[in-house]
mmCIF file with all atom_site columns, C-alpha atoms in Angstrom:
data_model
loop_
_atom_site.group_PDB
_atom_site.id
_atom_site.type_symbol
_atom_site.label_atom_id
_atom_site.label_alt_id
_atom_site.label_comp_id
_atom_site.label_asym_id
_atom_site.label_entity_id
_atom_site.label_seq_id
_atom_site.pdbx_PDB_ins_code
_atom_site.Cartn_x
_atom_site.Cartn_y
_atom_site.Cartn_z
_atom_site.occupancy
_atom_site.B_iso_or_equiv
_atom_site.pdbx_formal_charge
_atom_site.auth_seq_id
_atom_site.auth_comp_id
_atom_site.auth_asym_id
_atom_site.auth_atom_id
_atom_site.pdbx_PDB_model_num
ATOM 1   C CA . UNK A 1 1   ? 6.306   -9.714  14.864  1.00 81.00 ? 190 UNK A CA 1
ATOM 2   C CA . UNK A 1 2   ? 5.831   -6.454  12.629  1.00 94.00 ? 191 UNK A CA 1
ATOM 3   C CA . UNK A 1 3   ? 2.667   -5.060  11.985  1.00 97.00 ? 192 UNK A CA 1
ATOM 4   C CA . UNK A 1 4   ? 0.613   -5.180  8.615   1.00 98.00 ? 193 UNK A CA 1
ATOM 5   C CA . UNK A 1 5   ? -0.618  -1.756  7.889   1.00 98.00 ? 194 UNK A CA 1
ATOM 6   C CA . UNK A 1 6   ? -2.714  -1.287  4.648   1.00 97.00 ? 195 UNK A CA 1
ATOM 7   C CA . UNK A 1 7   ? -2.110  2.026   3.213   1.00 96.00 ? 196 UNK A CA 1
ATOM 8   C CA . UNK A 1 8   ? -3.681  3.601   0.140   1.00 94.00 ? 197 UNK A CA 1
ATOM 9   C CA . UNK A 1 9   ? -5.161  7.151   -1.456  1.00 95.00 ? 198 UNK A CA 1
ATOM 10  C CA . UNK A 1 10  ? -8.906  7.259   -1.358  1.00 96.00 ? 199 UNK A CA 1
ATOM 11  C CA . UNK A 1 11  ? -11.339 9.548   -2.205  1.00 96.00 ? 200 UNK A CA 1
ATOM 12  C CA . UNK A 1 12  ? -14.172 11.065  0.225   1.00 94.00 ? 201 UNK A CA 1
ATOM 13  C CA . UNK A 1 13  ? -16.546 9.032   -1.286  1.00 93.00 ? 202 UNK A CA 1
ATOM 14  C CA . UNK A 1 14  ? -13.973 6.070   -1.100  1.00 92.00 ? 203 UNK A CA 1
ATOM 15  C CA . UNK A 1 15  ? -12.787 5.422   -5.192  1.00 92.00 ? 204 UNK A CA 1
ATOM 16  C CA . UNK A 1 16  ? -9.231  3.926   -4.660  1.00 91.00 ? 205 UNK A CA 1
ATOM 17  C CA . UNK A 1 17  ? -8.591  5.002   -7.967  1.00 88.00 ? 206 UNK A CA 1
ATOM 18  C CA . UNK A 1 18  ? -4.724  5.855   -8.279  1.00 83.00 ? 207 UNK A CA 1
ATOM 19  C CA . UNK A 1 19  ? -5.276  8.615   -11.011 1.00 87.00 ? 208 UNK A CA 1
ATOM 20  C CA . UNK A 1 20  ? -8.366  10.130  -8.745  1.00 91.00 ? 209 UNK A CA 1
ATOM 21  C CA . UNK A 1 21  ? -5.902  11.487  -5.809  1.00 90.00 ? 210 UNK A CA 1
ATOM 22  C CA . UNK A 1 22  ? -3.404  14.341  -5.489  1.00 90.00 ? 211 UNK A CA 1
ATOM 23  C CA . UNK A 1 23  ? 0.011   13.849  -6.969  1.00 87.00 ? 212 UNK A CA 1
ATOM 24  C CA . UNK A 1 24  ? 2.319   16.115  -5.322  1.00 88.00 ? 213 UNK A CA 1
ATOM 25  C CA . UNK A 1 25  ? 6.011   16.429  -3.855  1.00 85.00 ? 214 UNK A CA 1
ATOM 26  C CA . UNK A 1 26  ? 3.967   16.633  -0.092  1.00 91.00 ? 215 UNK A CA 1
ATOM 27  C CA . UNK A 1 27  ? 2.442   13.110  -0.579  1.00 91.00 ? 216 UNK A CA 1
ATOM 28  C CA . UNK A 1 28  ? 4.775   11.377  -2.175  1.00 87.00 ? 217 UNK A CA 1
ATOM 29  C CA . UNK A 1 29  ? 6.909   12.483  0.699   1.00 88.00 ? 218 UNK A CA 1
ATOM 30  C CA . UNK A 1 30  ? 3.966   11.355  3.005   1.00 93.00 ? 219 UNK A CA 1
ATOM 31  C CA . UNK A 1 31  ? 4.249   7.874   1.473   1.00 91.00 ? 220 UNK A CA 1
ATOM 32  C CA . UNK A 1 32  ? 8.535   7.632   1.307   1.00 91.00 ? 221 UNK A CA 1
ATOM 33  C CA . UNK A 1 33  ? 8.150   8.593   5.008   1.00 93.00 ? 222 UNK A CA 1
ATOM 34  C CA . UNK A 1 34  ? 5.108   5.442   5.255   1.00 94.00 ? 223 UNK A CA 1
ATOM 35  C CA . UNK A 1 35  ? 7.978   3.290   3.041   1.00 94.00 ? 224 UNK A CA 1
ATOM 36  C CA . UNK A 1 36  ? 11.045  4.292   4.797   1.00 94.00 ? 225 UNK A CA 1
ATOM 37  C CA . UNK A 1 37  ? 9.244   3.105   8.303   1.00 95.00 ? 226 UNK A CA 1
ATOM 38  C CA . UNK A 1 38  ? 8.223   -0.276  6.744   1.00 95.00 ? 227 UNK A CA 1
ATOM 39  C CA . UNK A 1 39  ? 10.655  -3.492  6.544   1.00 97.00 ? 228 UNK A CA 1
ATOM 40  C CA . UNK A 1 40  ? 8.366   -4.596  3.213   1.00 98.00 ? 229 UNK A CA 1
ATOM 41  C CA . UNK A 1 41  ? 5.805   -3.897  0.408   1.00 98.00 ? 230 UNK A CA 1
ATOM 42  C CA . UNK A 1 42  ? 3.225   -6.213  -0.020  1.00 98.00 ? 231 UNK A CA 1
ATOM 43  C CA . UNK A 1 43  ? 0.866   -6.176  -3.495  1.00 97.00 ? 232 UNK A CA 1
ATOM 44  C CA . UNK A 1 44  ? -1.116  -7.877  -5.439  1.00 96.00 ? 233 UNK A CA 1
ATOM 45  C CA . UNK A 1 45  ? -0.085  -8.753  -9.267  1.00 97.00 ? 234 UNK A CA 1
ATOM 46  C CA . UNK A 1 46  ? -1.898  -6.025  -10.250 1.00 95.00 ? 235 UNK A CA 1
ATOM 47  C CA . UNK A 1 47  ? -0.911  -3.514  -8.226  1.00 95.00 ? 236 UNK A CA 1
ATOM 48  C CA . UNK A 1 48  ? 3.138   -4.824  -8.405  1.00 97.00 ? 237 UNK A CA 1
ATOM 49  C CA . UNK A 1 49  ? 2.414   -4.764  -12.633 1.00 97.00 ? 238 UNK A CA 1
ATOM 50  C CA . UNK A 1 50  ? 1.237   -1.092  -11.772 1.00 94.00 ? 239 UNK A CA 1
ATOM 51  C CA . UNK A 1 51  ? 4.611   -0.570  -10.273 1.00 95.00 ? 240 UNK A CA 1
ATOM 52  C CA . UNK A 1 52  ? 6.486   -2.514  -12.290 1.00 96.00 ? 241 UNK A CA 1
ATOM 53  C CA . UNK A 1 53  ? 5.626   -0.860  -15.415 1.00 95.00 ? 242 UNK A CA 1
ATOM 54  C CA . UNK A 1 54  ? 6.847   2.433   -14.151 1.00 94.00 ? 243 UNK A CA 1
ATOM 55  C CA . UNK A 1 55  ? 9.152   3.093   -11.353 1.00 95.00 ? 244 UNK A CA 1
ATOM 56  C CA . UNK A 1 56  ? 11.878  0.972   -11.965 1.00 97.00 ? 245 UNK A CA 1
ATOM 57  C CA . UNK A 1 57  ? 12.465  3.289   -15.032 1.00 96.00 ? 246 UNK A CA 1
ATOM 58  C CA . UNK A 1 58  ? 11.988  6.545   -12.743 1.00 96.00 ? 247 UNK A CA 1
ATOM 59  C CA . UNK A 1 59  ? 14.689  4.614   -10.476 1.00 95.00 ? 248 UNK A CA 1
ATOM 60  C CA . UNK A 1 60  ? 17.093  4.446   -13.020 1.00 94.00 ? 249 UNK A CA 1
ATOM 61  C CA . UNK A 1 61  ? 16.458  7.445   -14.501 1.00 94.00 ? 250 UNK A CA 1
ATOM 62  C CA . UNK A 1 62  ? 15.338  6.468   -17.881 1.00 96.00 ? 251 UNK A CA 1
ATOM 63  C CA . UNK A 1 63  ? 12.648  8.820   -16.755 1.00 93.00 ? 252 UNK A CA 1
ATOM 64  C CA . UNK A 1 64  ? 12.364  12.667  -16.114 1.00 92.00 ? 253 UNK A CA 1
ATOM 65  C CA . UNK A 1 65  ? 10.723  13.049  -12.333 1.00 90.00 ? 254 UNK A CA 1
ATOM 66  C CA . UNK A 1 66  ? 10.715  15.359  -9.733  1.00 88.00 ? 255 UNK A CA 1
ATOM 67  C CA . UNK A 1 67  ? 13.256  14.966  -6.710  1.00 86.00 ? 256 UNK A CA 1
ATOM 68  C CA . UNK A 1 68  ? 10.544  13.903  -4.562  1.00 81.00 ? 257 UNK A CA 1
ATOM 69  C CA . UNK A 1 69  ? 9.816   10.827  -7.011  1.00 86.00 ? 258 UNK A CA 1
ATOM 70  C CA . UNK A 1 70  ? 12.734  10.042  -7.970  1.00 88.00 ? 259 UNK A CA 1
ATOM 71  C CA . UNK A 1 71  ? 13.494  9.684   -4.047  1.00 86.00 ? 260 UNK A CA 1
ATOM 72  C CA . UNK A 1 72  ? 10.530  7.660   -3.842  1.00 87.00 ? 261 UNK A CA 1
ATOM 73  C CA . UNK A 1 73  ? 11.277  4.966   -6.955  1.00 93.00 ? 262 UNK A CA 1
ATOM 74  C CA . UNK A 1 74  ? 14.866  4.554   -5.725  1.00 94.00 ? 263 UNK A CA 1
ATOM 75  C CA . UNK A 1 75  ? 14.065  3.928   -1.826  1.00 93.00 ? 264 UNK A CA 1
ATOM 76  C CA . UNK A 1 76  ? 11.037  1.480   -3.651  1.00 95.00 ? 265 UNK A CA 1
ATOM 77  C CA . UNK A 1 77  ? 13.992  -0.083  -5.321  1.00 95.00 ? 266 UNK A CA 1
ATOM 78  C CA . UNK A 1 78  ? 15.964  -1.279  -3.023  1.00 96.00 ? 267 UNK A CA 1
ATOM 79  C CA . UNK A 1 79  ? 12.978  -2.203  -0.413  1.00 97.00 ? 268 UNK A CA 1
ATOM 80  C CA . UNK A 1 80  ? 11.634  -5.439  -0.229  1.00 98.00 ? 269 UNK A CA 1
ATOM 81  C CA . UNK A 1 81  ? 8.453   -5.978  -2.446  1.00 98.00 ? 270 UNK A CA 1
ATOM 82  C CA . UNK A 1 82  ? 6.098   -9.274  -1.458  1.00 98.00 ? 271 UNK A CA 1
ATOM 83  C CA . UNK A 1 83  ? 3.283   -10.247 -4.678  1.00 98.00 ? 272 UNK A CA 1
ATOM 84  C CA . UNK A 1 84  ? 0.406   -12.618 -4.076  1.00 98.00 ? 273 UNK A CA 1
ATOM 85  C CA . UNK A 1 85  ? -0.656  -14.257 -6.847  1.00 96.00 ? 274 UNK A CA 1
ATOM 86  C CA . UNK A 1 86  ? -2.348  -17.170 -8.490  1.00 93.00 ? 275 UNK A CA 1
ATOM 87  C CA . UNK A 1 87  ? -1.380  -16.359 -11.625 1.00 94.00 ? 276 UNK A CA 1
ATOM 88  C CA . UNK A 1 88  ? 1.975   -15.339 -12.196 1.00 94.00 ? 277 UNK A CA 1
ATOM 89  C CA . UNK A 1 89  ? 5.135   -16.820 -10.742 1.00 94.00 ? 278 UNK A CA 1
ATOM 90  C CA . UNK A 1 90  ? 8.094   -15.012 -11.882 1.00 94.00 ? 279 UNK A CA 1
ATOM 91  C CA . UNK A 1 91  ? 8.648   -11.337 -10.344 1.00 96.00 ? 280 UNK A CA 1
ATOM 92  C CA . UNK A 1 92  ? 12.537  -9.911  -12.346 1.00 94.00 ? 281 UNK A CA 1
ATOM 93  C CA . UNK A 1 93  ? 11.707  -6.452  -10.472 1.00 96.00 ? 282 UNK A CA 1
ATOM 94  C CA . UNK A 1 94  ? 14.602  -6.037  -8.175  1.00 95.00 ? 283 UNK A CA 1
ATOM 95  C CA . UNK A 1 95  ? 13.818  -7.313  -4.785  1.00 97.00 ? 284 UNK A CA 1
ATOM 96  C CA . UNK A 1 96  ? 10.550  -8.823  -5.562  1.00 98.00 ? 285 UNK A CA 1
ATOM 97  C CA . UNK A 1 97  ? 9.652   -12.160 -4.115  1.00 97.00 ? 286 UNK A CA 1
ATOM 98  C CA . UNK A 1 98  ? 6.272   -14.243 -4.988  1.00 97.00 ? 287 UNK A CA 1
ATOM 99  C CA . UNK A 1 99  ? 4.241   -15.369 -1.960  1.00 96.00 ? 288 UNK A CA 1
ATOM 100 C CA . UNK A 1 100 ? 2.291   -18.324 -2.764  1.00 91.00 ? 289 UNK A CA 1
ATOM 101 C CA . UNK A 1 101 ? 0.602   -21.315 -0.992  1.00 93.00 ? 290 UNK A CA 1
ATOM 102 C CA . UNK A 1 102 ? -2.108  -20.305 2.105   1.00 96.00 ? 291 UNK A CA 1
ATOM 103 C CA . UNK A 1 103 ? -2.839  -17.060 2.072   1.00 97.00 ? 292 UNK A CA 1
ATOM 104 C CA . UNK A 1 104 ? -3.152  -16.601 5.975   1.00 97.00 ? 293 UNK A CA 1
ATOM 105 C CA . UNK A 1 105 ? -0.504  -18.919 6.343   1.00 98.00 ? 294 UNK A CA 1
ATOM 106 C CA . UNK A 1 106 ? 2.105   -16.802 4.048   1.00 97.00 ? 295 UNK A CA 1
ATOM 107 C CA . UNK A 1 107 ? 0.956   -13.236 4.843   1.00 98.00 ? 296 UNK A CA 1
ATOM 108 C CA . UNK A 1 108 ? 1.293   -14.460 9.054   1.00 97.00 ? 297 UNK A CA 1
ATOM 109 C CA . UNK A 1 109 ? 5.047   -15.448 8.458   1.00 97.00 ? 298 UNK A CA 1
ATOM 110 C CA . UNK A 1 110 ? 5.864   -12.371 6.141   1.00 98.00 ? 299 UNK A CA 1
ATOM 111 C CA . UNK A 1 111 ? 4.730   -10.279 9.623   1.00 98.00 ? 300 UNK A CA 1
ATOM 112 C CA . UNK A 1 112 ? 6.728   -12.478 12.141  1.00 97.00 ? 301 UNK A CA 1
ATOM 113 C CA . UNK A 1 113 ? 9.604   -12.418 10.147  1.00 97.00 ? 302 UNK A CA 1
ATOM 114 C CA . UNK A 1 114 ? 9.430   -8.269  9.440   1.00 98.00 ? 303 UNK A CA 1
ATOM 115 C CA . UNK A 1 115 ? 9.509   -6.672  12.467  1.00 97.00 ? 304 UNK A CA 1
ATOM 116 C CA . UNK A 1 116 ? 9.924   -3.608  10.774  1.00 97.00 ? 305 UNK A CA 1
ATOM 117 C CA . UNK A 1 117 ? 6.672   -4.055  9.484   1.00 97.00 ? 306 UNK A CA 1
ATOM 118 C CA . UNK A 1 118 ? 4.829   -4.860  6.000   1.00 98.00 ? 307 UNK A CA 1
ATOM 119 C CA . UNK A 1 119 ? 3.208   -2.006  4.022   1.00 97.00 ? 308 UNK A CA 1
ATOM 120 C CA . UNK A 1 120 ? 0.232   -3.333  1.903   1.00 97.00 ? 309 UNK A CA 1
ATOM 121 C CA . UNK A 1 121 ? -0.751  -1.080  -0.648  1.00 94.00 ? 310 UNK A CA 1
ATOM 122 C CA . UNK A 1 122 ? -3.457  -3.319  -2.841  1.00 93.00 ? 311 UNK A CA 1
ATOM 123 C CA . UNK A 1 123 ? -7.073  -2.813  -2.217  1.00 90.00 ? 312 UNK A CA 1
ATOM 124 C CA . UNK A 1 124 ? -8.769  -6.348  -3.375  1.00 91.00 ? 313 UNK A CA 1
ATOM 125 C CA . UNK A 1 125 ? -5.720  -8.435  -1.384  1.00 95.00 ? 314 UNK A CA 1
ATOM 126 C CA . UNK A 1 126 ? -6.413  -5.856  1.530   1.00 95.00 ? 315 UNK A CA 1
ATOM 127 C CA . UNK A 1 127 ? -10.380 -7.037  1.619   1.00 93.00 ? 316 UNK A CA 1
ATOM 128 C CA . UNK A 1 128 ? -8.831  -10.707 1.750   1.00 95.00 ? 317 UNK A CA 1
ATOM 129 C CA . UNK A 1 129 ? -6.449  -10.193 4.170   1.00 96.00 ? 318 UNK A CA 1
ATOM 130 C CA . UNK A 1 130 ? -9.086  -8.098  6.500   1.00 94.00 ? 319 UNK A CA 1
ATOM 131 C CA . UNK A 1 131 ? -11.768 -11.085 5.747   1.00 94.00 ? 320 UNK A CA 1
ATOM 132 C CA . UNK A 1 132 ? -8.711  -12.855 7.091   1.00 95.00 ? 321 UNK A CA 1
ATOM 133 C CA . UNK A 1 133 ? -8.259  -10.707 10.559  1.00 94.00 ? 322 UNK A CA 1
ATOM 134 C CA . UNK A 1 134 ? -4.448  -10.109 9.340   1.00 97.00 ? 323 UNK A CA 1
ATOM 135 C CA . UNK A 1 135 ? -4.233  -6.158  8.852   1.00 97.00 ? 324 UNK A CA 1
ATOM 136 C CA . UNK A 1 136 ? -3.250  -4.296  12.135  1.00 97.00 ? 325 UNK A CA 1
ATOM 137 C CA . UNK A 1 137 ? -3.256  -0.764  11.088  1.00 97.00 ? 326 UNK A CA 1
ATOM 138 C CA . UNK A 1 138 ? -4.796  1.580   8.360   1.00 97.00 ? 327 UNK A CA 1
ATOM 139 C CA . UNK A 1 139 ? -2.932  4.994   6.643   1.00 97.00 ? 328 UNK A CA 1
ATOM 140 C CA . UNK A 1 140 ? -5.026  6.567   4.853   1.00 97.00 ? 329 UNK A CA 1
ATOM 141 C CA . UNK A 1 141 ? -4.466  9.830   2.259   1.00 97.00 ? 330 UNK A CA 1
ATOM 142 C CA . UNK A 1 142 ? -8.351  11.040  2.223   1.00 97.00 ? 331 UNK A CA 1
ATOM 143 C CA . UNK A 1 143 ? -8.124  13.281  -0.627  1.00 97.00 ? 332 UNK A CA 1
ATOM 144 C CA . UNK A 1 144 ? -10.646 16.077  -1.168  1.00 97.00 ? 333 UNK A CA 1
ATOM 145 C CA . UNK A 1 145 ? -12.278 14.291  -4.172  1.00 96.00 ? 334 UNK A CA 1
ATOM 146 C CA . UNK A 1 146 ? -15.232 13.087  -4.965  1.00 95.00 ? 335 UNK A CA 1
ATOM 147 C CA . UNK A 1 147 ? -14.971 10.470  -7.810  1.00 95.00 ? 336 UNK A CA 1
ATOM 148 C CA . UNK A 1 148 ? -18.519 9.425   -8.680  1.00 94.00 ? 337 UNK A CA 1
ATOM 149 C CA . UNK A 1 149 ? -17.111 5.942   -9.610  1.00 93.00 ? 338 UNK A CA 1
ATOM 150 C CA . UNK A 1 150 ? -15.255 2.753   -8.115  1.00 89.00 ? 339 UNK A CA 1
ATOM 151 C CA . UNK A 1 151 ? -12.911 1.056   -7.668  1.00 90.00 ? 340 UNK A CA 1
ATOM 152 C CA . UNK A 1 152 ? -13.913 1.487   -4.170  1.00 89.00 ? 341 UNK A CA 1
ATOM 153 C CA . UNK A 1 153 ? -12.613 0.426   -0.806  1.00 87.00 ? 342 UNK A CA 1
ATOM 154 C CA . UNK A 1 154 ? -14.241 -3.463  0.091   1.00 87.00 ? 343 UNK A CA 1
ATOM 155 C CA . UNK A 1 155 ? -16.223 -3.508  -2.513  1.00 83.00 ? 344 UNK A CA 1
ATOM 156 C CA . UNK A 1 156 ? -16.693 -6.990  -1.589  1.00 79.00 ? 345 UNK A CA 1
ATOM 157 C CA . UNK A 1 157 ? -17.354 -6.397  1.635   1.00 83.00 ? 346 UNK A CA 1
ATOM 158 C CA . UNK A 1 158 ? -16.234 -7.766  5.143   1.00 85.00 ? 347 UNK A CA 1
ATOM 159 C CA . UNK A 1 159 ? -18.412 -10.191 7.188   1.00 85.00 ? 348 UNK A CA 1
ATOM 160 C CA . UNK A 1 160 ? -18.242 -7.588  10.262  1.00 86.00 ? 349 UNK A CA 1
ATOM 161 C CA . UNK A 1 161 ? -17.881 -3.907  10.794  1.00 90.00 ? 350 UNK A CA 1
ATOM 162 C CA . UNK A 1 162 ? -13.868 -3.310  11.844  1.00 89.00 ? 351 UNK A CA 1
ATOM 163 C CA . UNK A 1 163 ? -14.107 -1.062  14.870  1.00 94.00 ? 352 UNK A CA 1
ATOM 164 C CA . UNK A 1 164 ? -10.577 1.274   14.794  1.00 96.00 ? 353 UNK A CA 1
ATOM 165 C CA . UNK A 1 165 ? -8.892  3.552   17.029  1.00 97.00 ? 354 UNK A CA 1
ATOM 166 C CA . UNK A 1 166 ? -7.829  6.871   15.387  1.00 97.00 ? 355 UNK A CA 1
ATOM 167 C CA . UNK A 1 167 ? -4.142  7.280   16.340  1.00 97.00 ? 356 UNK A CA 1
ATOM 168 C CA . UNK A 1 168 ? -3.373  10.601  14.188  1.00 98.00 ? 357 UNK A CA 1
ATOM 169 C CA . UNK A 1 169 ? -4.540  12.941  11.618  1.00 98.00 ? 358 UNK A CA 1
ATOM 170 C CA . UNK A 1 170 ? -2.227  15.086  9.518   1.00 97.00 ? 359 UNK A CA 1
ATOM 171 C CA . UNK A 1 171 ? -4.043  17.561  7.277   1.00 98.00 ? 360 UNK A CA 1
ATOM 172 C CA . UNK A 1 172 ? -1.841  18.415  4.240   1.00 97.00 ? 361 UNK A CA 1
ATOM 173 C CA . UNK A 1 173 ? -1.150  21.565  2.423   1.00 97.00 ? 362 UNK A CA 1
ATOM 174 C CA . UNK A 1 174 ? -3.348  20.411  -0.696  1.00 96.00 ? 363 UNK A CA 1
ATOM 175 C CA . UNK A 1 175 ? -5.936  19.539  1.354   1.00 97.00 ? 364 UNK A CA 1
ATOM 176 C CA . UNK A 1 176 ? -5.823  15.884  2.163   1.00 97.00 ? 365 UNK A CA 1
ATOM 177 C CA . UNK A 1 177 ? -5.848  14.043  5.460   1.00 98.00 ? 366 UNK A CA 1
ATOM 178 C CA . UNK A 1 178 ? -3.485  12.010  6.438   1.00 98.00 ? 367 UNK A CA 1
ATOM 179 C CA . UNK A 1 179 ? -5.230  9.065   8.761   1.00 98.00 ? 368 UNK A CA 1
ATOM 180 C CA . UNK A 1 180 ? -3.698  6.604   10.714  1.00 98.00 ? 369 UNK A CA 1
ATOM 181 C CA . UNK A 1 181 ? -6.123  3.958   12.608  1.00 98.00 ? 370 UNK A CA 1
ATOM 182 C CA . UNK A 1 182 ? -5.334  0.971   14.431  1.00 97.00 ? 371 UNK A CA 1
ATOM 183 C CA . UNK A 1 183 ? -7.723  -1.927  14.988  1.00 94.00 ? 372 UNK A CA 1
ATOM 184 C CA . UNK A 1 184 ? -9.274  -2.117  17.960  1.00 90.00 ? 373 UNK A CA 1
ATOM 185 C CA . UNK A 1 185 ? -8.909  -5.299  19.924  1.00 77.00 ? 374 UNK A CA 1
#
């Protein structure tokens, strides 16, 4: 069984915002390296609509980008990419696959059958899936940023405090941390 880590750019005062965090060649290669390691994505529709509206493009080259993105959008290509949602049902982005039915049910045999490992990179399905007790492991970029506004990390909350054991931190150049926690069992 691979292990669902939930990864994601925050701020110190914990906005998930995507335009909020540092955009540079040293974490995009952070997150290739986070990619490359993983056996699958795993987003929400809004998130994958995010993605989907961009990178496929940058992939193909129908858009100027750096090396280090252009890396990025083709290794995002070809990987795996699991959506949860309610709402839509088709997913035409190459390698995309809709995960519907239980949630705890779906997301459990997405892990067993990735050993490599699932990254999940949506903040409201991550709050479900913690609620759930599914997520084994948290990357976080903490970016030297404070936002003054949301979205913010479980906004919803969880019904109990998630203890974690810090297994690395990786300053950056630009002055973001690189954390990686595992849950405490």
């Amino acid at each position: 069984m691979g292990l669902l880590t939930f990864s994601l750019n925050v701020t110190l005062d914990g906005c998930v915002d995507h335009q909020e965090g540092i955009a540079d060649d040293e974490t995009h290669a952070l997150f290739t390296r986070l990619m490359d390691e993983g056996g699958a994505m795993l987003w929400g529709r809004v998130t994958y609509e995010m993605m989907e509206s961009y990178w496929p493009a940058v992939a193909r080259g129908d858009v100027e980008a750096p090396p280090a993105l252009r890396e990025w959008a083709v290794k995002l290509e070809a990987k795996p990419k699991y959506v949860v949602s309610s709402t839509r049902k088709d997913f035409p982005w190459t390698n995309s696959h809709h995960i519907a039915g239980d949630l705890r049910e779906s997301v459990q045999e997405l892990k067993d059958a990735t050993p490599a490992g699932v990254l999940l990179g949506s903040g409201k399905l991550a709050t479900a899936l913690d609620r759930l007790d599914l997520i084994d492991e948290y990357r976080m970029l903490v970016h030297p940023r404070i936002a003054g506004h949301g979205p913010t990390l479980h906004q919803g909350g969880l019904p109990v405090t998630r203890r974690l054991d810090l297994i690395s931190a990786e300053p950056l150049s630009n002055g973001a941390v690189s954390m990686h926690y595992r849950r405490a069992r």
